[in-house]
PDB file of C-alpha atoms in Angstrom:
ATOM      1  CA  UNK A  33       5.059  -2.961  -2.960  1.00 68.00           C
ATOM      2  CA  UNK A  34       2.581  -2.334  -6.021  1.00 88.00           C
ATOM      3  CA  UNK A  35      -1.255  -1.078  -5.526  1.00 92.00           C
ATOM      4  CA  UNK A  36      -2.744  -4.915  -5.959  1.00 96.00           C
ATOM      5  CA  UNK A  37      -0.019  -6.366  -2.757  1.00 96.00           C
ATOM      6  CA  UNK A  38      -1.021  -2.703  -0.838  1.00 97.00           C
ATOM      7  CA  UNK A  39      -4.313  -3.541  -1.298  1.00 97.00           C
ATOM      8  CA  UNK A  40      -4.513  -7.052   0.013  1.00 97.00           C
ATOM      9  CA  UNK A  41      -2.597  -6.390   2.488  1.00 98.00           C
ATOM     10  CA  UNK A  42      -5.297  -3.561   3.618  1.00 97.00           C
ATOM     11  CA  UNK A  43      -8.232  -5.559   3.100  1.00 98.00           C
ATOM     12  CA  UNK A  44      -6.666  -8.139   5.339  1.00 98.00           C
ATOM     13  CA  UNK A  45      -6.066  -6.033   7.741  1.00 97.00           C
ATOM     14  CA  UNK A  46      -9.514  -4.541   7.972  1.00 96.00           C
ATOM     15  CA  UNK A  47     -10.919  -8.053   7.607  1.00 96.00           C
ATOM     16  CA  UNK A  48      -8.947  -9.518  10.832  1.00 95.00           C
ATOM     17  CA  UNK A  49     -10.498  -6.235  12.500  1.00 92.00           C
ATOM     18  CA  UNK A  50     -13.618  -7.387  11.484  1.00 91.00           C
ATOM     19  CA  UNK A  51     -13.667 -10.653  12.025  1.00 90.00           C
ATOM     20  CA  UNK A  52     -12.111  -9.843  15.516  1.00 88.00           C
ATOM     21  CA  UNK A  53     -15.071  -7.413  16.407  1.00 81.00           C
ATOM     22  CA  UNK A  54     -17.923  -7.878  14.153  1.00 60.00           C
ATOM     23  CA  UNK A  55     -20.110  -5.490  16.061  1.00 60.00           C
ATOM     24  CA  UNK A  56     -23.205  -5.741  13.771  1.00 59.00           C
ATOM     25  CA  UNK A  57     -22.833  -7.557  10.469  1.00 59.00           C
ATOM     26  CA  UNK A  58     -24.816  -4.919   8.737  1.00 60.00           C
ATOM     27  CA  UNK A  59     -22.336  -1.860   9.741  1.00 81.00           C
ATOM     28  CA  UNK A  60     -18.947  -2.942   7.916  1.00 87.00           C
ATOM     29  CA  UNK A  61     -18.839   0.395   5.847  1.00 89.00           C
ATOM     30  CA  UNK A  62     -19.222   2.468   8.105  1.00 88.00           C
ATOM     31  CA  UNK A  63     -16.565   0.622  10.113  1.00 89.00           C
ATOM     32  CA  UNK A  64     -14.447   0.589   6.759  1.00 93.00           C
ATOM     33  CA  UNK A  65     -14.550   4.449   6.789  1.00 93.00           C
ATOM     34  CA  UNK A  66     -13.123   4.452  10.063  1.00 92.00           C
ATOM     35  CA  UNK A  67     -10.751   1.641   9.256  1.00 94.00           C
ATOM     36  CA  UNK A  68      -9.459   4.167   6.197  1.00 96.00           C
ATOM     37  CA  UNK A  69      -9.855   7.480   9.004  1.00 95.00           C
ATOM     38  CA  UNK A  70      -6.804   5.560  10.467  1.00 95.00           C
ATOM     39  CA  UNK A  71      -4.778   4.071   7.727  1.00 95.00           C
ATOM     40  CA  UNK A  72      -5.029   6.389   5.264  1.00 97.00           C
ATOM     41  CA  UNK A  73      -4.291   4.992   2.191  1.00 97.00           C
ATOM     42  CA  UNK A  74      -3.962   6.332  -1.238  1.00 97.00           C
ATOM     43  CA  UNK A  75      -6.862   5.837  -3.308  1.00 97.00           C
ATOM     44  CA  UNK A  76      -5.476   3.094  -5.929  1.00 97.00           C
ATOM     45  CA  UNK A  77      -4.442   1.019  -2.582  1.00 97.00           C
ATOM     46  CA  UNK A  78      -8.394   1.931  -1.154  1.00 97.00           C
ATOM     47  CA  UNK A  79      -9.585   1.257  -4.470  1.00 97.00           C
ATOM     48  CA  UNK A  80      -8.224  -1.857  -4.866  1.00 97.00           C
ATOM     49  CA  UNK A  81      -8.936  -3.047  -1.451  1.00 97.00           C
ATOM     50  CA  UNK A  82     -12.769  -2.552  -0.983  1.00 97.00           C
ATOM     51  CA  UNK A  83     -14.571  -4.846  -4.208  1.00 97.00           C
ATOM     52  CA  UNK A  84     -12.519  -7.561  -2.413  1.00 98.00           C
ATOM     53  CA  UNK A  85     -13.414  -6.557   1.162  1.00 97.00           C
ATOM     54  CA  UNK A  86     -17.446  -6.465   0.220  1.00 97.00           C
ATOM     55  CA  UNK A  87     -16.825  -9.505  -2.009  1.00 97.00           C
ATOM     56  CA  UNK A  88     -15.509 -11.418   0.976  1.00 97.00           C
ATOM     57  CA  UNK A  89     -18.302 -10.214   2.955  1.00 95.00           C
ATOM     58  CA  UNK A  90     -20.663 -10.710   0.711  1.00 94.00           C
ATOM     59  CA  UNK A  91     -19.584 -14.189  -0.732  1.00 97.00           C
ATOM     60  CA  UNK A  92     -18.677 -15.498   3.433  1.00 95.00           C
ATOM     61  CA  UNK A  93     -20.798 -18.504   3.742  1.00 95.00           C
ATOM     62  CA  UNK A  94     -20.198 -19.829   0.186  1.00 95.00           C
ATOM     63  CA  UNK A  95     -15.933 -19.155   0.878  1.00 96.00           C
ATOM     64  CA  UNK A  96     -16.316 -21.042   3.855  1.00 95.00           C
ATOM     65  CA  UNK A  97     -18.008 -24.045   2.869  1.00 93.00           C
ATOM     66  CA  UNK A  98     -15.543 -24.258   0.326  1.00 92.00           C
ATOM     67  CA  UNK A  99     -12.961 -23.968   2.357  1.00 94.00           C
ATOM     68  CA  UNK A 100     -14.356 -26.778   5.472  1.00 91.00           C
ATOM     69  CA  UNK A 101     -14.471 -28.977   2.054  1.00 89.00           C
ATOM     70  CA  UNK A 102     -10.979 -28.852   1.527  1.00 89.00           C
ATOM     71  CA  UNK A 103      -9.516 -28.746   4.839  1.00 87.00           C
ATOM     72  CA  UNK A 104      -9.722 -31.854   6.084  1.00 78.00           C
ATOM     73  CA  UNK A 105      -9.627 -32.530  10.165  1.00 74.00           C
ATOM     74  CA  UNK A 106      -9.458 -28.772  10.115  1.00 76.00           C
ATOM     75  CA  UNK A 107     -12.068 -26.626  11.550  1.00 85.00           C
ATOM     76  CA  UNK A 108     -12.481 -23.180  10.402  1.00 89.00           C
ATOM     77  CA  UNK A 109     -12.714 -21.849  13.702  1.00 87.00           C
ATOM     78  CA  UNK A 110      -9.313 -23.611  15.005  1.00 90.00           C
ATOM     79  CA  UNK A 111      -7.623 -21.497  12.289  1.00 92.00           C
ATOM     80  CA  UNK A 112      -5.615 -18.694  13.002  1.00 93.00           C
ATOM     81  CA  UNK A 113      -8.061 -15.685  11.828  1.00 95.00           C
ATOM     82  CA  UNK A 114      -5.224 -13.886   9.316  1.00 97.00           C
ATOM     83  CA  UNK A 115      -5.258 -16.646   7.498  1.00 96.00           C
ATOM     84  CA  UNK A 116      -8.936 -17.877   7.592  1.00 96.00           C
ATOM     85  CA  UNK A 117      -9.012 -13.722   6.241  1.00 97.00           C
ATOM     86  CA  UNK A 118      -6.183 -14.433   3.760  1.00 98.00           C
ATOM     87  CA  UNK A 119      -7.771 -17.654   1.791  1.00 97.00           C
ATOM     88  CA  UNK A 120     -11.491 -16.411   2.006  1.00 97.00           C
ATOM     89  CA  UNK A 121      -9.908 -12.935   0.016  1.00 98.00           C
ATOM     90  CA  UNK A 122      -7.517 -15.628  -1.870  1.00 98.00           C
ATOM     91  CA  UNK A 123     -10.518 -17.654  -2.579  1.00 96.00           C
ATOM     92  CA  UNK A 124     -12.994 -14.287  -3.418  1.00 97.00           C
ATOM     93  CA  UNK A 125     -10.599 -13.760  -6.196  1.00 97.00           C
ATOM     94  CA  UNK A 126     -10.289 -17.292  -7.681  1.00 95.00           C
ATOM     95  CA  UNK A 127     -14.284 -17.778  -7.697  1.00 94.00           C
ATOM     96  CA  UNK A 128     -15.444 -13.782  -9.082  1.00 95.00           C
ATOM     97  CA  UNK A 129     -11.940 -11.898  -9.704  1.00 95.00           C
ATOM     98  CA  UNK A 130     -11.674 -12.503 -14.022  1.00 93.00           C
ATOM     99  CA  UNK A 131      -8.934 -10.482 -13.453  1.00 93.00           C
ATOM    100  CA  UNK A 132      -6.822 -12.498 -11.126  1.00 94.00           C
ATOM    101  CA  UNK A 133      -5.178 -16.129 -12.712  1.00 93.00           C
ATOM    102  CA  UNK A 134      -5.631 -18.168  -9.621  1.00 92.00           C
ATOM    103  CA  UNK A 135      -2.216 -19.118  -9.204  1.00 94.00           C
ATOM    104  CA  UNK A 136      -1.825 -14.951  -8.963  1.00 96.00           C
ATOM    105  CA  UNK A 137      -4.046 -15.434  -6.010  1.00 96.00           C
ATOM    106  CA  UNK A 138      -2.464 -18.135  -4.566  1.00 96.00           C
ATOM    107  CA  UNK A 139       0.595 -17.011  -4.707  1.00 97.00           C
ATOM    108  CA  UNK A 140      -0.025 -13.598  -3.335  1.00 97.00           C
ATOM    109  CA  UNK A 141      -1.983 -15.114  -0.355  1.00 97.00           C
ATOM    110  CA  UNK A 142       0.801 -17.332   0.495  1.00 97.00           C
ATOM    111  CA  UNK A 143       3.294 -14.291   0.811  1.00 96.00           C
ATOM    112  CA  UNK A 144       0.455 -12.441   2.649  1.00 97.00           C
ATOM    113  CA  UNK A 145       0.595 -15.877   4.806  1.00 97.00           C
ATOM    114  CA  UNK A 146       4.053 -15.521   5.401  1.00 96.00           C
ATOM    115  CA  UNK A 147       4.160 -11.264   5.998  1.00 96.00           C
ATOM    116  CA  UNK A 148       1.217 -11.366   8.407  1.00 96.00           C
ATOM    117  CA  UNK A 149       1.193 -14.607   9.911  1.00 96.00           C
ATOM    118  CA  UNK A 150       4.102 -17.432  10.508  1.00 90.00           C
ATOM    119  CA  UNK A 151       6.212 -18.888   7.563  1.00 80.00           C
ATOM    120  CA  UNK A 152       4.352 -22.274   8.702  1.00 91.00           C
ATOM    121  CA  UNK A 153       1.326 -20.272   7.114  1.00 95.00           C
ATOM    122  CA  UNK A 154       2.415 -19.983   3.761  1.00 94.00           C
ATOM    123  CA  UNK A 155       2.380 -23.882   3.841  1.00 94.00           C
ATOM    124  CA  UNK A 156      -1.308 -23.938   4.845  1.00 93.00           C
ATOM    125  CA  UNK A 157      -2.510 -21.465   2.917  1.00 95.00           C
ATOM    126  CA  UNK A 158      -1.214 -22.721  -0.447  1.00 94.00           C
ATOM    127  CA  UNK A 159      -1.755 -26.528   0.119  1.00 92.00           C
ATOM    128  CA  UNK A 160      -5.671 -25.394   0.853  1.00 94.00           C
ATOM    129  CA  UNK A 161      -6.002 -23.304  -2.375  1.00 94.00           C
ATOM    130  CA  UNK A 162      -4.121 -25.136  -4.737  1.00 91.00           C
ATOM    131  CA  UNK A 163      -6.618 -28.055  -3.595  1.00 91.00           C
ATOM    132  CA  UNK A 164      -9.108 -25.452  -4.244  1.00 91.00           C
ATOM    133  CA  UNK A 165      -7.927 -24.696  -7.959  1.00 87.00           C
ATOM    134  CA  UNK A 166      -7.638 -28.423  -8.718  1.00 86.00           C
ATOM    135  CA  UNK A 167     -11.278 -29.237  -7.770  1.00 83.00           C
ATOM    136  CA  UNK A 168     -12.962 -25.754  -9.274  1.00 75.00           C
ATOM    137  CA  UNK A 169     -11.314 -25.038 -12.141  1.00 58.00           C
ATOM    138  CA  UNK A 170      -8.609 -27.869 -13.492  1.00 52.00           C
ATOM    139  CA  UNK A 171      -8.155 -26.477 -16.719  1.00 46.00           C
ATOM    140  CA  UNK A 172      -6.800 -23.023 -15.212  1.00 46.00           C
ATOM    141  CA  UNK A 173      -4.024 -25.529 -13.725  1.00 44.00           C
ATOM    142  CA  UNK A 174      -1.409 -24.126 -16.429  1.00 43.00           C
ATOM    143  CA  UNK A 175      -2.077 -20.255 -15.059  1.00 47.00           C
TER     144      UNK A 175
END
């Protein structure tokens, strides 16, 4: 695997620990530092990793409300968390990532989906964001 795939898959990983513990909203660096104490990871993979880890963070109410929009007789809560982490990083990069075509992020949060959750998953995930991409940006729909 490349830096970019390393790094997703780290920031959803230290997002699912998060999200699983969220001891105090305000701490999630200093949490990160032990989160990297453990993994180790090189620094391109770290690197890589965090702007989409704070961006998440940062960006967490305005993900979600995108995402309720679009999933339809599907609660945010009833999801499995890896993949409520996977489309609100998936997301994250579609909405502030210039860097990342949103069918790049689609694509790589559907085999995220289907690494680190069920195969079922990589359904979900990519009928929710290509929805997504249709309604925010429809003239990226040739990326």
């Amino acid at each position: 695997m490349g830096k970019r795939r390393d790094g997703r898959v780290l920031a959803t990983q230290f997002l699912y620990a998060w999200e699983c513990r969220e001891p105090d909203r305000h701490e999630w660096k200093e949490e990160w530092a032990l989160f990297l104490e453990m993994t180790e990871p090189a620094a391109s993979v770290k690197n890589f990793a965090f702007p989409r880890i704070e961006g998440v963070l940062s960006h967490r109410e305005e993900l979600d409300k995108q995402l309720s929009q679009v999933s339809q007789n599907w609660d945010l809560d009833r999801m499995a968390i890896v993949d409520r982490c996977i489309l609100r990083q998936a997301l994250f990069e579609i909405l502030h990532c210039d860097d990342v075509p949103p069918v790049v992020a689609i694509n790589e949060a559907i085999e995220l989906a289907k690494d680190l959750s069920t195969p079922e998953s990589g359904k979900f995930v990519n009928g929710l964001l290509d929805r997504i991409r249709k309604e925010l940006k429809p003239h990226s729909s040739s990326q």
